[in-house]
PDB file of C-alpha atoms in Angstrom:
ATOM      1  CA  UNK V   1     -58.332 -18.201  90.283  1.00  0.00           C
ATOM      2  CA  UNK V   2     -56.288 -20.767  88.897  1.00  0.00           C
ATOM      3  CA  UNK V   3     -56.992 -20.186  85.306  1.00  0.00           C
ATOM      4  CA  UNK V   4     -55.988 -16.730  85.741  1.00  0.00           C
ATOM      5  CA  UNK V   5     -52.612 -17.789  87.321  1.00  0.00           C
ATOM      6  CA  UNK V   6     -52.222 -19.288  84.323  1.00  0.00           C
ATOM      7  CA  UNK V   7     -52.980 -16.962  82.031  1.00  0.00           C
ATOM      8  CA  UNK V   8     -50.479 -14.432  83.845  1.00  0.00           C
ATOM      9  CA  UNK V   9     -47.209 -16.948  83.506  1.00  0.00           C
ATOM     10  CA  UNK V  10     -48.578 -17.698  80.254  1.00  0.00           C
ATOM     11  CA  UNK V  11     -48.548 -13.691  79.574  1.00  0.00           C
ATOM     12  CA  UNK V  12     -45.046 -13.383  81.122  1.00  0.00           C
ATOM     13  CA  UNK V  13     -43.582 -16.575  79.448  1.00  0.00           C
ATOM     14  CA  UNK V  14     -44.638 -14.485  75.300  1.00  0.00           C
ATOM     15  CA  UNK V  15     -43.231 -11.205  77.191  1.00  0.00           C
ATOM     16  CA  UNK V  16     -40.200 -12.778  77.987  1.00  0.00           C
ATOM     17  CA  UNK V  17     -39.914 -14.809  74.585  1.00  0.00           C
ATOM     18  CA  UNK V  18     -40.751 -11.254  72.875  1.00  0.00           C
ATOM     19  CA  UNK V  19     -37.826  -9.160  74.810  1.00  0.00           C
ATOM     20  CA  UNK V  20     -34.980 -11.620  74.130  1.00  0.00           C
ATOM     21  CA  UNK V  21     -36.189 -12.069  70.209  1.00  0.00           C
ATOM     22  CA  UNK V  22     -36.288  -7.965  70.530  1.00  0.00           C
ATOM     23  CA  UNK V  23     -33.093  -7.710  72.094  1.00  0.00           C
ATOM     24  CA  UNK V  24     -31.367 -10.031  69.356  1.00  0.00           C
ATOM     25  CA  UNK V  25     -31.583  -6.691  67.318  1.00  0.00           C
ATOM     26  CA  UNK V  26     -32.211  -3.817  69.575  1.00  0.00           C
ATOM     27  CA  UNK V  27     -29.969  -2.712  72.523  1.00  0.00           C
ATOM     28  CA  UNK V  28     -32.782  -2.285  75.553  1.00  0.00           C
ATOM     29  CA  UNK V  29     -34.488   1.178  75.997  1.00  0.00           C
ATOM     30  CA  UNK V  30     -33.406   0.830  79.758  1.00  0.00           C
ATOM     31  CA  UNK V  31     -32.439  -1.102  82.580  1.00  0.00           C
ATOM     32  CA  UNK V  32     -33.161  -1.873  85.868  1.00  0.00           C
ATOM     33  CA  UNK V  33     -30.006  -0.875  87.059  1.00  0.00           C
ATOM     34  CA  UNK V  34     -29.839   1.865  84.937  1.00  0.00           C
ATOM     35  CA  UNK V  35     -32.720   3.406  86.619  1.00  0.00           C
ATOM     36  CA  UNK V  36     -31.043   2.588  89.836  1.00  0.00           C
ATOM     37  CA  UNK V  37     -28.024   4.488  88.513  1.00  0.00           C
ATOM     38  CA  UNK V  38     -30.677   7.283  87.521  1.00  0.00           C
ATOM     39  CA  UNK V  39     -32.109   7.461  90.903  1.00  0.00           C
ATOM     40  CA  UNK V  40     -28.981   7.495  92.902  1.00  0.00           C
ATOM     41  CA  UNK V  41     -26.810  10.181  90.943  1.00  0.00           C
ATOM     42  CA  UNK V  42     -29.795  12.112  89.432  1.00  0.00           C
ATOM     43  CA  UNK V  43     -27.872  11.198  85.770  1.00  0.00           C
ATOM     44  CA  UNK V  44     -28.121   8.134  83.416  1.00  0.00           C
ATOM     45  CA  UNK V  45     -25.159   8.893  80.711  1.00  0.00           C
ATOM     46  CA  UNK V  46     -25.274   6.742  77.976  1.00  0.00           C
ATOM     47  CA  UNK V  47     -24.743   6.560  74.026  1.00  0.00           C
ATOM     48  CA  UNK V  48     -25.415   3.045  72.802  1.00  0.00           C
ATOM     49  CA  UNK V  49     -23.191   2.226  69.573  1.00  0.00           C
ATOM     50  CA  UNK V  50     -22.440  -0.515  66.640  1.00  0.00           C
ATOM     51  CA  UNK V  51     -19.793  -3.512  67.329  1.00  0.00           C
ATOM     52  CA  UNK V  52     -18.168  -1.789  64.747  1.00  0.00           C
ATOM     53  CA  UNK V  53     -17.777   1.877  66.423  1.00  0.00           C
ATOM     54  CA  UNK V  54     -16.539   0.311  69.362  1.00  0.00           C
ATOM     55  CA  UNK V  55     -13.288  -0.798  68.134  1.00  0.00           C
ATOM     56  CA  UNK V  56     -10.912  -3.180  68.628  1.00  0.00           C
ATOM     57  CA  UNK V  57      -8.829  -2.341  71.587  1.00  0.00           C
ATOM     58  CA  UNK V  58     -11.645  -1.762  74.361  1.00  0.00           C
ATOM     59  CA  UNK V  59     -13.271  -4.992  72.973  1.00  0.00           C
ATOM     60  CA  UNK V  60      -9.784  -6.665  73.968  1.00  0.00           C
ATOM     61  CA  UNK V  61      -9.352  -5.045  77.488  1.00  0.00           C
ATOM     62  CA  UNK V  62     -13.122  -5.622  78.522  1.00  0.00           C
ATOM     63  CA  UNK V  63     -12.067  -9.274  77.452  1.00  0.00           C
ATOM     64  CA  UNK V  64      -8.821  -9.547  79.042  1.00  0.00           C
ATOM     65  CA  UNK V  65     -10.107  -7.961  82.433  1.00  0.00           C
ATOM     66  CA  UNK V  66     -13.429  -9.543  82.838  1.00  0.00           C
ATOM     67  CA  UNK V  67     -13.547 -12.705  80.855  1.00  0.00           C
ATOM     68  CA  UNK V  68     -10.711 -14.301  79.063  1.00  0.00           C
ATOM     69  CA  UNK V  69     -12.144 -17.455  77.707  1.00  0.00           C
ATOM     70  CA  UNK V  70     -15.453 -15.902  76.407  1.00  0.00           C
ATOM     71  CA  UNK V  71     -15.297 -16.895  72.736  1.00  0.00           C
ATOM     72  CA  UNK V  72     -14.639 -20.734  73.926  1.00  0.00           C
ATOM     73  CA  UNK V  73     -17.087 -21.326  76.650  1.00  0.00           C
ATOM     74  CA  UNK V  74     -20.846 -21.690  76.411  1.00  0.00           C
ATOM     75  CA  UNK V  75     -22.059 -18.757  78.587  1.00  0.00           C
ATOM     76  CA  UNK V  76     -20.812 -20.413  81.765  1.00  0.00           C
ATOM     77  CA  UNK V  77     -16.904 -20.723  82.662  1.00  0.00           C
ATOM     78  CA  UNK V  78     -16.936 -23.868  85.115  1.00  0.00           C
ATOM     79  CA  UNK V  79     -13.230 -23.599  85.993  1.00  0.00           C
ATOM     80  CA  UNK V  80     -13.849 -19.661  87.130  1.00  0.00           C
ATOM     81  CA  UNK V  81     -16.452 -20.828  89.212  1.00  0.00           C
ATOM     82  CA  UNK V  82     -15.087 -23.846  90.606  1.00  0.00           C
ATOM     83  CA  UNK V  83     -11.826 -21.506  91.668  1.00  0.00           C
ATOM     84  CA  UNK V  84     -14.365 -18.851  92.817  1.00  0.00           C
ATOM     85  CA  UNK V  85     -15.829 -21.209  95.100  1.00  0.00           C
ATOM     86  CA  UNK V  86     -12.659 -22.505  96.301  1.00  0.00           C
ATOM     87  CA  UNK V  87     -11.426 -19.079  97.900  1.00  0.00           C
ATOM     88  CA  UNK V  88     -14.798 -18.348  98.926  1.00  0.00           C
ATOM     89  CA  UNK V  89     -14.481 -21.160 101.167  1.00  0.00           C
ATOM     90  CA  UNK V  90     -10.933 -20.367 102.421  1.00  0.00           C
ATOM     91  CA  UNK V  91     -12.676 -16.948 103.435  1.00  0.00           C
ATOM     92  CA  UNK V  92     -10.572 -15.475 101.413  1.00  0.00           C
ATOM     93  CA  UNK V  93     -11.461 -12.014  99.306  1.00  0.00           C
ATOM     94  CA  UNK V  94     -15.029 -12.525  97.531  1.00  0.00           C
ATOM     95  CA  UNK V  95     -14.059 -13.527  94.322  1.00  0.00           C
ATOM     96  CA  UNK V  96     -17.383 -13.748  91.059  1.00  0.00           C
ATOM     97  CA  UNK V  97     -17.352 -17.013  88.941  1.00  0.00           C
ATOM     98  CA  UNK V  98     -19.583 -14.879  86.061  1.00  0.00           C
ATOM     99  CA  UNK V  99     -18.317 -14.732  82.231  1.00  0.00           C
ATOM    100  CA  UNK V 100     -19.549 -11.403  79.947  1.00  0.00           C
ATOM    101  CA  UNK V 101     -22.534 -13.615  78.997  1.00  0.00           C
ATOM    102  CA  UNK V 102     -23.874 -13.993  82.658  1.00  0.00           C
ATOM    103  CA  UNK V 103     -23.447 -10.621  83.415  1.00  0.00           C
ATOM    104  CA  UNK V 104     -24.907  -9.316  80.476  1.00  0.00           C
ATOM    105  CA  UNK V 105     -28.045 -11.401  81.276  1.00  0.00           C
ATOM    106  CA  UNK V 106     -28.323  -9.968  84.719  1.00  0.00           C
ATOM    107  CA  UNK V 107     -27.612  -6.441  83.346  1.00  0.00           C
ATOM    108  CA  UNK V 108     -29.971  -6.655  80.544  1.00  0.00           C
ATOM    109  CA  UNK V 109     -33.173  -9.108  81.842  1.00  0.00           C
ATOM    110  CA  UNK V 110     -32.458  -8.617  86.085  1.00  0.00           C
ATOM    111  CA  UNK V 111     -31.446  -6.634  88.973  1.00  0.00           C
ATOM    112  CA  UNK V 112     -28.492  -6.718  90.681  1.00  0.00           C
ATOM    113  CA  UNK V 113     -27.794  -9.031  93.904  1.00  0.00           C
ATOM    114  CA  UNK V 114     -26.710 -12.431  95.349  1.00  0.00           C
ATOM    115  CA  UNK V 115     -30.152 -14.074  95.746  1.00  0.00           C
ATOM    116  CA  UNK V 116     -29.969 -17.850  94.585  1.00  0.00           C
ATOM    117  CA  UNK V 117     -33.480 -17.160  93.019  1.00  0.00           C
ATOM    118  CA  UNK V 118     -31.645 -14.171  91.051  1.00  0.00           C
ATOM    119  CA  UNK V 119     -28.765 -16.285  90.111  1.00  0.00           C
ATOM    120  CA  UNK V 120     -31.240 -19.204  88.683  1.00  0.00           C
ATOM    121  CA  UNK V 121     -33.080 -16.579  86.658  1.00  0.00           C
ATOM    122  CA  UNK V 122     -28.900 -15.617  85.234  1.00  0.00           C
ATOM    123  CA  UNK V 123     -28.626 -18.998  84.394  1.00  0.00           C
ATOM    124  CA  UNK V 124     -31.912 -19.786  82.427  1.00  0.00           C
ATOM    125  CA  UNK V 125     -31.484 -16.464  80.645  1.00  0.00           C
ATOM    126  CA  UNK V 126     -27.836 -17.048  80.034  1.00  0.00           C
ATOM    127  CA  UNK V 127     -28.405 -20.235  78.549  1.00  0.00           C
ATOM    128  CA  UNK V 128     -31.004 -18.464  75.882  1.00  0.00           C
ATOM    129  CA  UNK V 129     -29.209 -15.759  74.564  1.00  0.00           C
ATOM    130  CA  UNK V 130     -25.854 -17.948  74.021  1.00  0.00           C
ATOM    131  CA  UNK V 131     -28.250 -19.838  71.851  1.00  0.00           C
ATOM    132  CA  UNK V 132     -30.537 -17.108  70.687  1.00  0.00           C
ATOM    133  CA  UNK V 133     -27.967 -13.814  70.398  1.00  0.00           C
ATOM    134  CA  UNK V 134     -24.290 -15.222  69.931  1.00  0.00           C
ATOM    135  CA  UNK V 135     -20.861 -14.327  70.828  1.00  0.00           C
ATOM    136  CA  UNK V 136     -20.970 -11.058  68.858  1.00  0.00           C
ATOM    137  CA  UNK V 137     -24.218  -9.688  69.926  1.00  0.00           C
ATOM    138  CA  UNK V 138     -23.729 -10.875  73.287  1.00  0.00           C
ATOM    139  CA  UNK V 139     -20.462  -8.871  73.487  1.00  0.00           C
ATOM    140  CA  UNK V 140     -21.898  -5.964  72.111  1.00  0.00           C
ATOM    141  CA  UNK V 141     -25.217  -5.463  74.332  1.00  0.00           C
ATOM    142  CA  UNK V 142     -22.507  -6.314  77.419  1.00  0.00           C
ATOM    143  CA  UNK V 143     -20.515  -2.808  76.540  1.00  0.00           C
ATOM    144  CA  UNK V 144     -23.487  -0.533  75.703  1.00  0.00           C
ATOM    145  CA  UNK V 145     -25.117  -2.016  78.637  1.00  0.00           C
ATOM    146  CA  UNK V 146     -22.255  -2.420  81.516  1.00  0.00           C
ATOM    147  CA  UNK V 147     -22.163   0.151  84.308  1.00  0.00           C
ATOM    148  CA  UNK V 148     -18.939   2.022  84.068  1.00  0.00           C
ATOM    149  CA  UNK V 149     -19.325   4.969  86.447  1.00  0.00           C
ATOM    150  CA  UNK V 150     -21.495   6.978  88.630  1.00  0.00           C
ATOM    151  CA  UNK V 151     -24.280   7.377  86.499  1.00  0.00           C
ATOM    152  CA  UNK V 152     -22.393   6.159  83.708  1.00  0.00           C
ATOM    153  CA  UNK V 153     -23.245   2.913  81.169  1.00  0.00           C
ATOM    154  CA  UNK V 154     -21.562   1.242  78.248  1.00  0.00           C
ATOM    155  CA  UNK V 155     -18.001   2.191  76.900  1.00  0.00           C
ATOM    156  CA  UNK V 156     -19.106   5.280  74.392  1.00  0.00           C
ATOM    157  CA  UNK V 157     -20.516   7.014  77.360  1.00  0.00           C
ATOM    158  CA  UNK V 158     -17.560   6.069  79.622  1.00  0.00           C
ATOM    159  CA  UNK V 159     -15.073   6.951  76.854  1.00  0.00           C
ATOM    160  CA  UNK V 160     -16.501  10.539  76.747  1.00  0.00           C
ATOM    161  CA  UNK V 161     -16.959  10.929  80.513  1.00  0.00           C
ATOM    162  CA  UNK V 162     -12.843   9.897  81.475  1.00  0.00           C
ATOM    163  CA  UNK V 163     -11.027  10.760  77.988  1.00  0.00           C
ATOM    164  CA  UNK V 164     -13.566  12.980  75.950  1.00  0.00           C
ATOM    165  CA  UNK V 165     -13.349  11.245  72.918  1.00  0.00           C
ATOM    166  CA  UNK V 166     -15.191   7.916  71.146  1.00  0.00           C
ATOM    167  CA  UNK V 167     -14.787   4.373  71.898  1.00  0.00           C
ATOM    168  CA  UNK V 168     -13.176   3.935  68.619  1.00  0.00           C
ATOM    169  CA  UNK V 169     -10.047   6.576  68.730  1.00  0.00           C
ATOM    170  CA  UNK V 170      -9.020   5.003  72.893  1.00  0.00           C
ATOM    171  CA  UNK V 171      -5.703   4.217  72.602  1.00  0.00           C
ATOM    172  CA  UNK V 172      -4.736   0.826  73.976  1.00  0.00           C
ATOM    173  CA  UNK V 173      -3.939   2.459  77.739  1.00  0.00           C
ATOM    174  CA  UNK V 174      -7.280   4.375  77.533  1.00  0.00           C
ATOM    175  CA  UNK V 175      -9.259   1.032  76.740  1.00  0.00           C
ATOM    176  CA  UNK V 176      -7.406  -0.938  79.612  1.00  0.00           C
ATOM    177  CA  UNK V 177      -8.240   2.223  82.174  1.00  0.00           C
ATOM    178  CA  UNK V 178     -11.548   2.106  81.326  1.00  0.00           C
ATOM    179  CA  UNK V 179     -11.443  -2.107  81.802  1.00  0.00           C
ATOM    180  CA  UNK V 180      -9.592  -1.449  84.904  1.00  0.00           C
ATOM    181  CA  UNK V 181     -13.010  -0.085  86.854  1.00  0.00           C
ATOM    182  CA  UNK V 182     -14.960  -3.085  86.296  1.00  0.00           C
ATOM    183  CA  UNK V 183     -16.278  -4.761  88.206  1.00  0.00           C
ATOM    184  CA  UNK V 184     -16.608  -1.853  90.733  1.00  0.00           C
ATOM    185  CA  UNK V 185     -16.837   1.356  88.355  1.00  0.00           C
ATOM    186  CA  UNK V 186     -18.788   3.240  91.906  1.00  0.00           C
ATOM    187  CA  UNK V 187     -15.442   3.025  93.443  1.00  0.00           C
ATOM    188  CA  UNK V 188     -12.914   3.437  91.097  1.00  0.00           C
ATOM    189  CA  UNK V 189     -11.780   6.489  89.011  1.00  0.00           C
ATOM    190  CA  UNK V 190      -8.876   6.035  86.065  1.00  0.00           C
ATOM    191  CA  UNK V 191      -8.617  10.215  86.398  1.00  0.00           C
ATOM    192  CA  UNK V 192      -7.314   9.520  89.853  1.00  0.00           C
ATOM    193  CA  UNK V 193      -6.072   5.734  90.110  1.00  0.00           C
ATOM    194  CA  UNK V 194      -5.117   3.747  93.269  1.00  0.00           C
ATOM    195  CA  UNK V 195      -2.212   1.727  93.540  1.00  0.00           C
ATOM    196  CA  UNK V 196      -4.361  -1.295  92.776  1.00  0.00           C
ATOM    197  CA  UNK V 197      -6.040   0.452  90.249  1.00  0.00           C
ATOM    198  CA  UNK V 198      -2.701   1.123  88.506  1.00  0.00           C
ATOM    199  CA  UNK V 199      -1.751  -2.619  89.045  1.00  0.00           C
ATOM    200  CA  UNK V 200      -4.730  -3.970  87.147  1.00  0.00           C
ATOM    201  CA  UNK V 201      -4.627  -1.689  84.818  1.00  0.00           C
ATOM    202  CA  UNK V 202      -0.676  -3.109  83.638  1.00  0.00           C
ATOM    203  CA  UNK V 203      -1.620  -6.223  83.885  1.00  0.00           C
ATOM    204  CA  UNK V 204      -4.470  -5.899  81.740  1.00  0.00           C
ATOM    205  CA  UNK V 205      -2.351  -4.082  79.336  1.00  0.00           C
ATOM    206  CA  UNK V 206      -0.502  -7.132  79.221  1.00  0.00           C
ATOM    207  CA  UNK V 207      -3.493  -9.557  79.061  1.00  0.00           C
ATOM    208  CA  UNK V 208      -4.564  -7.990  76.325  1.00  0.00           C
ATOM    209  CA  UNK V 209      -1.455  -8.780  73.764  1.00  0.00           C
ATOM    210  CA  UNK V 210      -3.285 -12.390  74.274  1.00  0.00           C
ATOM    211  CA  UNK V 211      -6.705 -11.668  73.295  1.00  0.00           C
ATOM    212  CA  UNK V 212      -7.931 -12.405  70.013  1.00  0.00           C
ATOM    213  CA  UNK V 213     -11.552 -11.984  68.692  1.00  0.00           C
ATOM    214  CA  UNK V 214     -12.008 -13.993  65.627  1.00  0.00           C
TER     215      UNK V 214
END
């Protein structure tokens, strides 16, 4: 019985080991939350793209909303999480500690949720792909990958669903709309903005003069 325990975390360990080398060249052929997103709306629109047909400006606003410091850190942001933590305990609004890197770890390899086991699992595969992927690939699986509607993942897809057009030709307000959903893209619409909606979206118009990705 033993031996065959073995054998099966010995099996999973290669899978795993096999998906991440795979995934340093491939975008993934689905996700778990992606079939979620399937199963719930009945749609999974999606049109996974280069780095390079992305262009510049939703790059930046993704960035400047989500994760300003994620060319200097190493896949974790311990000041984000250390303020997180702080208004968390002053039961204040729940506010995430997770960088682009985290997040595309739980979108890619996971499921979504709060579970400390899940969040251990973000961590170890965090830690591989800043080693294994890089910056640049990390960035780019993150925006084919990211949920950015109702049935809707990665920016192509999300550019065609809110402004009918590619990634590429979003102006700089189109780009920071689009930012502007995450992290809740269920909830928010940039057709028909809120008031806080509107506010993010200036200030990440603003954040984004900032952002530099060299």
């Amino acid at each position: 019985m033993w031996k065959k325990i073995k054998q099966l975390i010995f099996i999973i360990l290669i899978l795993n080991v096999v998906f991440i080398v795979w995934g340093r060249f491939f975008n993934p052929p689905i996700t778990i939350t992606q079939i979620g997103g399937l199963l719930e709306y009945g749609k999974l629109q999606r049109d996974y793209i280069s780095s390079d047909e992305m262009g510049d400006k939703v790059k930046k606003a993704v960035i400047a909303s989500e994760d300003q410091n994620f060319f200097v850190h190493d896949g974790f942001d311990y000041k984000a999480i250390e303020r997180a933590m702080k208004s968390n305990e002053k039961g204040k609004k729940l506010r995430g500690g997770s960088t682009i890197s985290q997040q595309t770890a739980k979108n890619i390899f996971l499921w979504q949720g709060r579970s400390w086991f899940r969040k251990g699992l973000e961590a170890f595969y965090t830690f591989i792909i800043e080693k294994i992927w890089g910056k640049d690939i990390i960035l780019e699986r993150y925006l084919n990958s990211i949920e950015m509607g109702q049935g809707v993942f990665g920016i192509e897809a999300a550019s065609q669903y809110y402004f009918k057009k590619h990634a590429k030709d979003l102006t700089t307000s189109e780009a920071a709309w689009i930012a502007a959903v995450l992290p809740n893209p269920k909830k928010y619409d940039p057709n028909n903005p809120s008031a806080y909606l509107s506010r993010k979206h200036n200030w990440i118009m603003r954040q984004m003069r900032n952002i530099s990705l060299k």
